[in-house]
Amino acid sequence: GSLASTHRMNSMFLFSSNIGDAFLFTIAYLLAMKARRNSPIHARYMVCTGIAFIPAIFDRIFTFYLLSPASLDMLPKLGHTPMTVLPSYAMVGLILAGLAAWDWLSGKGVHAFAWMLGAFSLVYVAPFVLIELPFWKSFLEWYLSMPLS
C-alpha cells in the first residue's frame, strides 16, 4: 500500500483501539459502582479503571522516549508503522495476570482481576479483527471522513 492507505489503516486501528479503551473504562467503572458496598471488589474494579489508561499513556512514552529505532524495527507493523501499543498491551496483561494470581493465592474467592484480564484481552484483540470486517471499515471510513478538526 501507499503511504495514504497506511496512514488510513493506522487511523482505523487507533480509533478502534480508543473505542476499546473507553469501553473497558466504562465496564470497570460500572462494575465498581455496582459493587460499591463491597469494598474489596469495588476497589479492584476501580484499579481496572486506571489500568484502562495504560496503553494511551505508555504508547506515547514508548514511542517518543523509551524505544530505540532498532527496537521499533523489531515490532510488528501495521502498514509501515510499528505497533508501539503492543508493549503497553503486554504491560496491562502482566499487571492484571499478577493481580489475578495474587487474588487466587489469597484464597478469598475474589476474581475481579481475572475477569478483567479476560475482558482486556478480548478488547485488545478486537481492533485486529474489526479492521478486517467490511461493516467496520465502512463505519470507520465514514467517521474518519467527517470534518471534526
CSV table of C-alpha atoms in Angstrom, one decimal:
chain,number,residue,atom,x,y,z
A,1,GLY,CA,0.0,0.0,0.0
A,2,SER,CA,0.6,3.6,-0.4
A,3,LEU,CA,1.5,6.0,2.4
A,4,ALA,CA,-2.1,7.4,2.4
A,5,SER,CA,-3.6,3.9,2.8
A,6,THR,CA,-1.1,3.0,5.5
A,7,HIS,CA,-2.0,6.2,7.4
A,8,ARG,CA,-5.7,5.4,6.9
A,9,MET,CA,-5.2,1.9,8.3
A,10,ASN,CA,-3.3,3.3,11.3
A,11,SER,CA,-6.1,5.8,11.9
A,12,MET,CA,-8.7,3.0,11.8
A,13,PHE,CA,-6.7,0.8,14.2
A,14,LEU,CA,-6.1,3.7,16.6
A,15,PHE,CA,-9.8,4.7,16.6
A,16,SER,CA,-10.9,1.1,17.1
A,17,SER,CA,-8.4,0.8,19.9
A,18,ASN,CA,-9.5,4.0,21.6
A,19,ILE,CA,-13.1,2.8,21.5
A,20,GLY,CA,-12.0,-0.4,23.2
A,21,ASP,CA,-10.2,1.6,25.9
A,22,ALA,CA,-13.3,3.7,26.6
A,23,PHE,CA,-15.4,0.5,26.7
A,24,LEU,CA,-13.0,-1.1,29.2
A,25,PHE,CA,-13.0,2.0,31.4
A,26,THR,CA,-16.8,2.1,31.3
A,27,ILE,CA,-17.3,-1.6,32.1
A,28,ALA,CA,-14.8,-1.4,35.0
A,29,TYR,CA,-16.5,1.8,36.3
A,30,LEU,CA,-20.0,0.3,36.1
A,31,LEU,CA,-18.9,-2.9,37.8
A,32,ALA,CA,-17.2,-0.8,40.5
A,33,MET,CA,-20.3,1.2,41.1
A,34,LYS,CA,-22.4,-2.0,41.2
A,35,ALA,CA,-20.0,-3.3,43.9
A,36,ARG,CA,-19.7,-0.1,45.9
A,37,ARG,CA,-21.0,-1.7,49.1
A,38,ASN,CA,-18.4,-4.5,48.8
A,39,SER,CA,-15.1,-2.6,49.3
A,40,PRO,CA,-12.6,-5.3,48.1
A,41,ILE,CA,-14.4,-5.8,44.8
A,42,HIS,CA,-15.2,-2.1,44.3
A,43,ALA,CA,-11.5,-1.3,44.8
A,44,ARG,CA,-10.4,-3.9,42.3
A,45,TYR,CA,-12.7,-2.6,39.6
A,46,MET,CA,-11.6,1.0,40.3
A,47,VAL,CA,-8.0,-0.1,39.9
A,48,CYS,CA,-9.1,-1.5,36.5
A,49,THR,CA,-10.4,1.9,35.5
A,50,GLY,CA,-6.9,3.3,35.9
A,51,ILE,CA,-5.4,0.3,34.1
A,52,ALA,CA,-7.5,1.2,31.1
A,53,PHE,CA,-5.4,4.3,30.6
A,54,ILE,CA,-2.0,2.5,30.4
A,55,PRO,CA,-2.0,1.9,26.6
A,56,ALA,CA,-2.8,5.6,25.8
A,57,ILE,CA,-0.1,6.8,28.2
A,58,PHE,CA,2.6,4.3,27.6
A,59,ASP,CA,2.2,4.1,23.9
A,60,ARG,CA,3.4,7.7,23.7
A,61,ILE,CA,6.2,7.1,26.3
A,62,PHE,CA,7.4,4.1,24.4
A,63,THR,CA,7.2,5.8,21.0
A,64,PHE,CA,8.9,9.0,21.9
A,65,TYR,CA,11.3,8.2,24.8
A,66,LEU,CA,12.0,4.5,25.5
A,67,LEU,CA,12.1,2.5,22.3
A,68,SER,CA,15.2,2.8,20.2
A,69,PRO,CA,14.9,2.8,16.4
A,70,ALA,CA,16.3,-0.8,16.4
A,71,SER,CA,13.6,-1.9,18.9
A,72,LEU,CA,10.9,-0.1,16.8
A,73,ASP,CA,12.1,-2.1,13.8
A,74,MET,CA,11.5,-5.4,15.7
A,75,LEU,CA,7.8,-4.6,16.5
A,76,PRO,CA,5.1,-5.9,14.2
A,77,LYS,CA,4.0,-3.2,11.7
A,78,LEU,CA,0.6,-2.0,10.6
A,79,GLY,CA,1.4,-0.9,7.1
A,80,HIS,CA,4.8,0.7,7.6
A,81,THR,CA,4.2,1.9,11.2
A,82,PRO,CA,5.5,-0.1,14.2
A,83,MET,CA,2.7,-1.1,16.6
A,84,THR,CA,4.1,0.7,19.6
A,85,VAL,CA,0.9,-0.1,21.6
A,86,LEU,CA,1.9,-3.8,21.9
A,87,PRO,CA,4.3,-3.3,24.8
A,88,SER,CA,1.6,-1.4,26.6
A,89,TYR,CA,-0.8,-4.3,26.0
A,90,ALA,CA,1.8,-6.6,27.4
A,91,MET,CA,2.2,-4.4,30.5
A,92,VAL,CA,-1.5,-4.5,31.1
A,93,GLY,CA,-1.7,-8.3,30.6
A,94,LEU,CA,1.2,-8.8,33.1
A,95,ILE,CA,-0.2,-6.4,35.6
A,96,LEU,CA,-3.7,-8.0,35.5
A,97,ALA,CA,-2.2,-11.5,35.5
A,98,GLY,CA,-0.1,-10.7,38.5
A,99,LEU,CA,-3.1,-9.2,40.4
A,100,ALA,CA,-5.3,-12.1,39.4
A,101,ALA,CA,-2.7,-14.6,40.7
A,102,TRP,CA,-2.4,-12.6,43.9
A,103,ASP,CA,-6.2,-12.8,44.3
A,104,TRP,CA,-6.2,-16.5,43.6
A,105,LEU,CA,-3.3,-17.2,46.0
A,106,SER,CA,-5.1,-15.2,48.7
A,107,GLY,CA,-7.9,-17.8,48.6
A,108,LYS,CA,-10.6,-15.1,49.2
A,109,GLY,CA,-12.5,-16.2,46.1
A,110,VAL,CA,-12.4,-12.7,44.5
A,111,HIS,CA,-12.0,-12.9,40.7
A,112,ALA,CA,-12.4,-9.3,39.6
A,113,PHE,CA,-8.9,-9.1,38.1
A,114,ALA,CA,-9.2,-12.5,36.4
A,115,TRP,CA,-12.5,-11.4,34.7
A,116,MET,CA,-11.0,-8.1,33.7
A,117,LEU,CA,-7.9,-9.8,32.3
A,118,GLY,CA,-10.3,-11.7,30.0
A,119,ALA,CA,-12.2,-8.5,29.1
A,120,PHE,CA,-9.0,-6.6,28.4
A,121,SER,CA,-7.6,-9.5,26.3
A,122,LEU,CA,-10.7,-9.7,24.2
A,123,VAL,CA,-10.9,-5.9,23.7
A,124,TYR,CA,-7.2,-5.7,22.8
A,125,VAL,CA,-7.6,-8.4,20.1
A,126,ALA,CA,-10.8,-6.8,18.7
A,127,PRO,CA,-9.2,-4.0,16.6
A,128,PHE,CA,-7.1,-6.5,14.7
A,129,VAL,CA,-10.3,-8.4,13.8
A,130,LEU,CA,-12.6,-5.4,13.3
A,131,ILE,CA,-10.5,-3.5,10.8
A,132,GLU,CA,-10.8,-6.5,8.5
A,133,LEU,CA,-14.6,-6.6,8.6
A,134,PRO,CA,-16.4,-4.6,5.8
A,135,PHE,CA,-19.1,-3.1,8.0
A,136,TRP,CA,-16.5,-1.8,10.5
A,137,LYS,CA,-14.3,-0.4,7.7
A,138,SER,CA,-17.3,1.3,6.3
A,139,PHE,CA,-18.2,2.8,9.6
A,140,LEU,CA,-14.6,4.0,10.2
A,141,GLU,CA,-14.3,5.4,6.7
A,142,TRP,CA,-17.5,7.4,7.4
A,143,TYR,CA,-16.4,8.6,10.8
A,144,LEU,CA,-12.8,9.4,9.8
A,145,SER,CA,-14.1,11.4,6.8
A,146,MET,CA,-16.1,13.8,9.0
A,147,PRO,CA,-14.5,17.3,9.3
A,148,LEU,CA,-14.0,17.2,13.1
A,149,SER,CA,-10.8,19.2,13.4
